[in-house]
Short mmCIF file of C-alpha atoms in Angstrom, two decimals:
data_model
loop_
_atom_site.label_atom_id
_atom_site.label_comp_id
_atom_site.label_asym_id
_atom_site.label_seq_id
_atom_site.Cartn_x
_atom_site.Cartn_y
_atom_site.Cartn_z
CA MET A 911 0.00 0.00 0.00
CA ASN A 912 1.08 3.59 -0.60
CA LYS A 913 2.20 6.06 2.04
CA LYS A 914 -0.06 8.58 3.72
CA VAL A 915 -0.24 11.77 1.69
CA VAL A 916 1.53 14.87 3.02
CA TYR A 917 -0.46 18.03 2.34
CA MET A 918 1.26 21.22 1.29
CA THR A 919 0.63 24.18 3.57
CA GLY A 920 -0.74 27.44 2.25
CA GLU A 921 -3.18 27.44 -0.63
CA LYS A 922 -6.18 25.11 -0.52
CA CYS A 923 -8.57 23.88 -3.18
CA VAL A 924 -11.71 26.02 -3.03
CA ILE A 925 -14.85 24.88 -4.86
CA LYS A 926 -17.10 27.90 -5.30
CA THR A 927 -20.52 27.03 -6.69
CA LYS A 928 -23.83 28.78 -7.10
CA VAL A 929 -25.91 28.84 -3.91
CA GLY A 930 -28.38 25.96 -3.73
CA GLU A 931 -26.92 24.06 -6.68
CA LYS A 932 -26.30 20.35 -6.13
CA VAL A 933 -25.02 17.38 -8.05
CA ILE A 934 -27.23 14.38 -7.39
CA LYS A 935 -26.33 11.60 -9.80
CA ARG A 936 -25.36 7.97 -9.59
CA GLY A 937 -22.10 6.43 -10.66
CA GLN A 938 -21.93 3.83 -13.37
CA ASN A 939 -22.17 0.21 -12.32
CA VAL A 940 -18.73 -1.16 -11.54
CA GLN A 941 -17.85 -4.33 -13.39
CA TYR A 942 -18.23 -7.31 -11.09
CA TYR A 943 -14.63 -8.50 -11.40
CA LEU A 944 -13.39 -5.07 -10.27
CA ARG A 945 -15.64 -4.64 -7.25
CA ASP A 946 -13.44 -6.41 -4.68
CA ARG A 947 -10.36 -4.58 -5.91
CA LEU A 948 -12.22 -1.27 -5.79
CA ARG A 949 -13.25 -1.91 -2.17
CA ASP A 950 -9.62 -2.52 -1.23
CA TYR A 951 -8.51 0.52 -3.19
CA LEU A 952 -11.05 2.79 -1.48
CA GLU A 953 -10.01 1.46 1.91
CA ASP A 954 -6.40 2.28 1.06
CA LEU A 955 -7.39 5.83 0.04
CA VAL A 956 -9.19 6.25 3.37
CA LYS A 957 -6.13 5.08 5.32
CA ARG A 958 -3.94 7.50 3.39
CA GLY A 959 -6.31 10.39 4.00
CA VAL A 960 -7.06 10.91 0.32
CA ILE A 961 -10.80 10.35 0.78
CA ILE A 962 -12.96 10.37 3.90
CA LYS A 963 -16.33 8.86 4.75
CA SER A 964 -19.15 11.29 4.11
CA ILE A 965 -22.77 12.08 4.95
CA SER A 966 -23.14 14.43 1.99
CA GLU A 967 -26.36 14.32 -0.03
CA ARG A 968 -24.43 14.98 -3.21
CA ARG A 969 -23.42 12.25 -5.61
CA ASN A 970 -20.85 12.63 -8.37
CA PRO A 971 -20.64 9.80 -10.90
CA PHE A 972 -17.35 7.93 -11.25
CA ARG A 973 -15.70 5.09 -13.12
CA ALA A 974 -13.34 2.35 -11.99
CA LEU A 975 -10.71 1.49 -14.57
CA LYS A 976 -8.19 -1.33 -14.64
CA LYS A 977 -4.62 -0.04 -15.05
CA PRO A 978 -2.05 -1.85 -17.24
CA ASP A 979 -0.25 -3.11 -14.12
CA GLY A 980 -3.48 -4.69 -12.82
CA GLY A 981 -4.24 -1.95 -10.32
CA ILE A 982 -7.33 0.24 -10.09
CA ARG A 983 -7.81 3.84 -11.13
CA LEU A 984 -10.78 5.80 -9.77
CA VAL A 985 -11.95 8.52 -12.15
CA SER A 986 -14.52 10.99 -10.86
CA ASN A 987 -16.84 12.50 -13.45
CA LEU A 988 -17.08 16.10 -12.28
CA MET A 989 -18.57 17.61 -15.44
CA VAL A 990 -21.78 18.76 -13.75
CA LEU A 991 -19.92 20.11 -10.70
CA ASN A 992 -17.44 21.86 -13.00
CA ASP A 993 -20.29 23.62 -14.80
CA LEU A 994 -21.45 25.06 -11.46
CA MET A 995 -18.02 26.41 -10.49
CA GLU A 996 -16.24 29.69 -11.03
CA LYS A 997 -13.21 29.31 -13.29
CA ASP A 998 -9.69 29.90 -11.97
CA VAL A 999 -7.91 32.26 -14.39
CA TYR A 1000 -4.34 31.66 -13.19
CA THR A 1001 -2.20 31.34 -16.32
CA LEU A 1002 -0.56 28.08 -17.34
CA PRO A 1003 2.83 28.44 -19.05
CA LEU A 1004 3.12 27.95 -22.80
CA ILE A 1005 5.30 25.04 -23.84
CA ARG A 1006 7.14 27.27 -26.32
CA ASP A 1007 8.10 29.66 -23.51
CA ILE A 1008 9.53 26.78 -21.48
CA ILE A 1009 11.47 25.58 -24.51
CA ARG A 1010 12.88 29.04 -25.18
CA ALA A 1011 13.96 29.32 -21.54
CA THR A 1012 16.06 26.18 -21.97
CA GLN A 1013 17.93 27.38 -25.06
CA GLY A 1014 21.69 26.99 -24.64
CA SER A 1015 21.46 24.31 -21.95
CA LYS A 1016 23.32 21.04 -22.46
CA LEU A 1017 21.92 18.76 -19.72
CA PHE A 1018 18.32 18.22 -18.68
CA THR A 1019 16.36 16.37 -16.02
CA VAL A 1020 12.58 16.09 -15.77
CA LEU A 1021 11.00 15.23 -12.42
CA ASP A 1022 7.37 14.11 -12.44
CA LEU A 1023 5.60 14.83 -9.17
CA LYS A 1024 3.99 11.65 -7.85
CA GLU A 1025 0.26 12.09 -7.19
CA GLY A 1026 0.71 15.84 -7.44
CA PHE A 1027 -2.93 16.84 -7.04
CA TYR A 1028 -3.20 14.78 -3.85
CA HIS A 1029 -0.85 17.16 -2.04
CA ILE A 1030 -3.39 19.99 -2.13
CA VAL A 1031 -6.15 19.72 0.46
CA ILE A 1032 -9.71 20.81 -0.26
CA GLU A 1033 -11.06 23.67 1.86
CA GLU A 1034 -13.25 22.61 4.80
CA GLY A 1035 -16.90 23.17 3.93
CA HIS A 1036 -16.25 22.36 0.27
CA LYS A 1037 -15.30 18.67 0.43
CA HIS A 1038 -18.91 17.47 0.55
CA LYS A 1039 -19.42 18.76 -2.99
CA THR A 1040 -17.11 16.00 -4.31
CA ALA A 1041 -19.01 13.09 -2.72
CA PHE A 1042 -19.57 9.77 -4.50
CA GLU A 1043 -21.18 6.48 -3.52
CA PHE A 1044 -20.11 2.87 -3.89
CA ASP A 1045 -21.55 -0.28 -2.40
CA GLY A 1046 -23.82 1.65 -0.01
CA ARG A 1047 -20.99 3.79 1.36
CA VAL A 1048 -20.49 7.48 0.67
CA PHE A 1049 -17.06 9.11 0.41
CA GLU A 1050 -15.81 12.60 -0.33
CA TRP A 1051 -12.41 13.73 -1.51
CA ASN A 1052 -10.12 15.22 1.09
CA ASN A 1053 -7.61 16.28 -1.55
CA MET A 1054 -7.81 17.97 -4.92
CA VAL A 1055 -9.08 15.43 -7.39
CA MET A 1056 -8.26 14.71 -11.03
CA GLY A 1057 -11.08 16.01 -13.23
CA PHE A 1058 -11.65 19.17 -11.19
CA LYS A 1059 -11.48 21.91 -13.85
CA ASN A 1060 -9.45 24.34 -11.75
CA ALA A 1061 -6.92 21.72 -10.65
CA PRO A 1062 -4.27 22.50 -13.33
CA HIS A 1063 -4.36 26.22 -12.54
CA LEU A 1064 -4.14 25.68 -8.78
CA MET A 1065 -1.37 23.11 -9.20
CA GLN A 1066 0.62 25.56 -11.31
CA ARG A 1067 0.22 28.34 -8.75
CA VAL A 1068 1.24 26.11 -5.84
CA MET A 1069 4.33 24.72 -7.59
CA ASN A 1070 5.33 28.16 -8.86
CA ASN A 1071 5.26 29.43 -5.29
CA ALA A 1072 7.08 26.37 -3.94
CA LEU A 1073 9.97 26.77 -6.41
CA ASP A 1074 9.78 30.53 -6.86
CA GLU A 1075 13.44 31.22 -6.00
CA LEU A 1076 14.60 28.71 -8.63
CA ARG A 1077 12.14 29.36 -11.44
CA GLY A 1078 13.69 31.00 -14.48
CA ARG A 1079 17.16 30.25 -13.14
CA GLY A 1080 17.58 26.78 -14.59
CA VAL A 1081 14.28 25.40 -13.29
CA GLU A 1082 11.01 25.49 -15.26
CA VAL A 1083 7.62 24.38 -13.92
CA TYR A 1084 4.65 22.94 -15.79
CA MET A 1085 2.18 21.82 -13.13
CA GLY A 1086 3.72 18.61 -11.75
CA ASP A 1087 6.55 18.43 -14.29
CA ILE A 1088 9.77 20.11 -13.17
CA VAL A 1089 12.52 20.71 -15.74
CA VAL A 1090 16.08 21.24 -14.47
CA HIS A 1091 18.56 22.42 -17.11
CA ALA A 1092 22.06 23.88 -17.27
CA LYS A 1093 25.06 24.36 -19.54
CA SER A 1094 27.42 22.39 -17.29
CA GLU A 1095 27.14 19.18 -15.30
CA ARG A 1096 28.16 20.99 -12.12
CA ASP A 1097 25.44 23.64 -12.45
CA HIS A 1098 22.87 20.99 -13.37
CA ASP A 1099 23.67 18.84 -10.34
CA GLU A 1100 23.58 21.81 -7.96
CA LEU A 1101 20.17 22.90 -9.25
CA LEU A 1102 18.81 19.36 -9.09
CA GLU A 1103 19.98 19.01 -5.49
CA LYS A 1104 18.17 22.24 -4.58
CA VAL A 1105 14.93 21.02 -6.17
CA ILE A 1106 15.14 17.62 -4.46
CA SER A 1107 15.89 19.31 -1.13
CA LYS A 1108 12.81 21.48 -1.59
CA PHE A 1109 10.70 18.42 -2.38
CA LYS A 1110 11.92 16.69 0.79
CA THR A 1111 11.08 19.75 2.89
CA LEU A 1112 7.56 19.88 1.45
CA GLY A 1113 7.01 16.11 1.66
CA LEU A 1114 6.70 15.76 -2.11
CA ARG A 1115 7.71 12.62 -3.96
CA VAL A 1116 8.85 11.93 -7.51
CA ASN A 1117 7.51 9.19 -9.75
CA PRO A 1118 10.71 7.22 -10.52
CA LYS A 1119 9.17 5.59 -13.61
CA LYS A 1120 8.75 8.97 -15.29
CA VAL A 1121 12.05 10.60 -14.38
CA GLN A 1122 14.26 11.69 -17.29
CA TYR A 1123 17.67 12.05 -15.66
CA LYS A 1124 20.63 14.06 -16.91
CA LEU A 1125 19.97 13.72 -20.63
CA GLU A 1126 21.02 15.77 -23.62
CA GLU A 1127 17.44 15.63 -24.90
CA ILE A 1128 14.15 15.23 -23.06
CA LYS A 1129 10.46 14.96 -23.95
CA LEU A 1130 7.94 17.36 -22.46
CA LEU A 1131 4.28 17.47 -23.47
CA GLY A 1132 4.98 15.81 -26.80
CA VAL A 1133 7.89 18.09 -27.69
CA SER A 1134 11.61 17.26 -27.84
CA ILE A 1135 13.87 19.67 -25.93
CA ASN A 1136 17.63 19.67 -26.48
CA GLY A 1137 18.68 23.25 -25.84
CA GLN A 1138 19.06 24.02 -29.53
CA ASP A 1139 16.19 22.86 -31.66
CA MET A 1140 12.47 22.91 -31.01
CA GLU A 1141 10.97 19.80 -32.53
CA PRO A 1142 7.63 18.03 -32.18
CA ASN A 1143 7.69 14.53 -30.76
CA GLU A 1144 7.49 11.98 -33.59
CA ILE A 1145 4.72 10.04 -31.83
CA LYS A 1146 2.56 13.16 -31.49
CA LYS A 1147 3.32 14.09 -35.09
CA GLN A 1148 2.23 10.67 -36.35
CA GLU A 1149 -0.92 10.81 -34.22
CA ALA A 1150 -1.88 14.12 -35.86
CA LEU A 1151 -1.15 12.82 -39.36
CA GLU A 1152 -3.26 9.68 -38.83
CA TYR A 1153 -6.19 11.47 -37.15
CA LYS A 1154 -9.46 10.50 -38.85
CA LYS A 1155 -11.80 13.09 -40.36
CA PRO A 1156 -13.78 14.73 -37.52
CA GLU A 1157 -17.45 13.76 -37.55
CA ASN A 1158 -18.66 16.37 -35.06
CA VAL A 1159 -17.61 19.44 -33.09
CA LYS A 1160 -16.23 17.37 -30.20
CA GLU A 1161 -13.87 15.44 -32.48
CA LEU A 1162 -12.84 18.66 -34.26
CA ARG A 1163 -12.03 20.32 -30.95
CA ARG A 1164 -9.89 17.31 -30.00
CA PHE A 1165 -8.07 17.50 -33.34
CA LEU A 1166 -7.34 21.21 -32.93
CA GLY A 1167 -6.10 20.54 -29.41
CA LEU A 1168 -3.68 17.97 -30.82
CA THR A 1169 -2.43 20.12 -33.70
CA GLY A 1170 -2.22 23.19 -31.47
CA TRP A 1171 0.99 21.76 -29.99
CA PHE A 1172 2.61 22.25 -33.39
CA ARG A 1173 1.59 25.86 -34.07
CA ASP A 1174 5.21 26.98 -33.69
CA PHE A 1175 6.25 24.56 -36.43
CA ILE A 1176 3.47 25.39 -38.92
CA PRO A 1177 3.72 28.70 -40.80
CA GLU A 1178 0.53 30.79 -40.55
CA TYR A 1179 -1.13 28.14 -38.36
CA ALA A 1180 -3.97 30.46 -37.25
CA TYR A 1181 -4.73 31.48 -40.85
CA ARG A 1182 -4.61 27.89 -42.09
CA THR A 1183 -7.05 26.66 -39.44
CA VAL A 1184 -9.55 29.55 -39.53
CA SER A 1185 -12.20 27.43 -41.31
CA LEU A 1186 -11.87 24.82 -38.55
CA THR A 1187 -12.07 27.27 -35.65
CA GLU A 1188 -15.10 28.94 -37.24
CA ALA A 1189 -16.88 25.57 -37.17
CA LEU A 1190 -16.57 25.50 -33.36
CA LYS A 1191 -18.87 28.49 -32.90
CA LYS A 1192 -22.19 27.67 -31.24
CA ASP A 1193 -24.31 29.30 -33.95
CA THR A 1194 -22.52 27.42 -36.76
CA LYS A 1195 -24.20 24.33 -38.22
CA TRP A 1196 -21.87 21.35 -38.53
CA ASN A 1197 -20.81 20.95 -42.15
CA TRP A 1198 -17.50 19.43 -43.20
CA THR A 1199 -16.29 21.09 -46.41
CA ASP A 1200 -13.48 20.51 -48.91
CA ASP A 1201 -11.72 23.63 -47.59
CA MET A 1202 -11.66 22.14 -44.11
CA TYR A 1203 -10.34 18.81 -45.41
CA GLY A 1204 -7.57 20.64 -47.26
CA VAL A 1205 -6.22 22.14 -44.06
#
């Protein structure tokens, strides 16, 4: 079983909703062969302080998914709750800005924060809004949960503050991904030691399976970073090239989200995709044209 989660002090996850609004839905039926494993998993989350037993009247739907390693992943469906919330406008960094900040560096390390969202506690009086039910028992999240629409913005703000003295000085932050870079091995190692020391002080842990350690080239958000060139990841590039023709607005939005990573590599990207972005407007009837296919 995993260790008890250490919560970061300072900022908490606040869930502001309209007065009187509630989410009262039921989760999907959990496949029978997963039920015993889900019970054990929920018990582990309770012991770790990630979730707590609840008397809330609210019910958010969820899904239980089997992970490749045989474990369980609990995915809360917070779409309805998200629609009731005020949006956090804290800015996320642009990948191109991170890449430009690393220009000239020779060595890179990427640290992936293990269970990053779990380190941010939800404000008292707001936890009941996240409640879900399984097997006659009701739980609510004690920590910030994946699927909460403001989670990326809050995570960015918290990590920016935690590493503020190092940011822009050989350390770049994208939510739970921390990039350490330098021109020399000595400078790289000193910076990395400072980041690790900060993590230890805060009780944060790194996912060892996702660490990219002291490399001349790393991958971040589908982009290769080597201190000189800015190149799209070949896997992401192939995924975009093989994407099927969108059949509706949802699929088109997903396609534009995928190709948006490559706007720095495509001349006049905004001009080229104007017919596609126009099709996303609410008052526009869905109609796939030859011009759109030619993009």
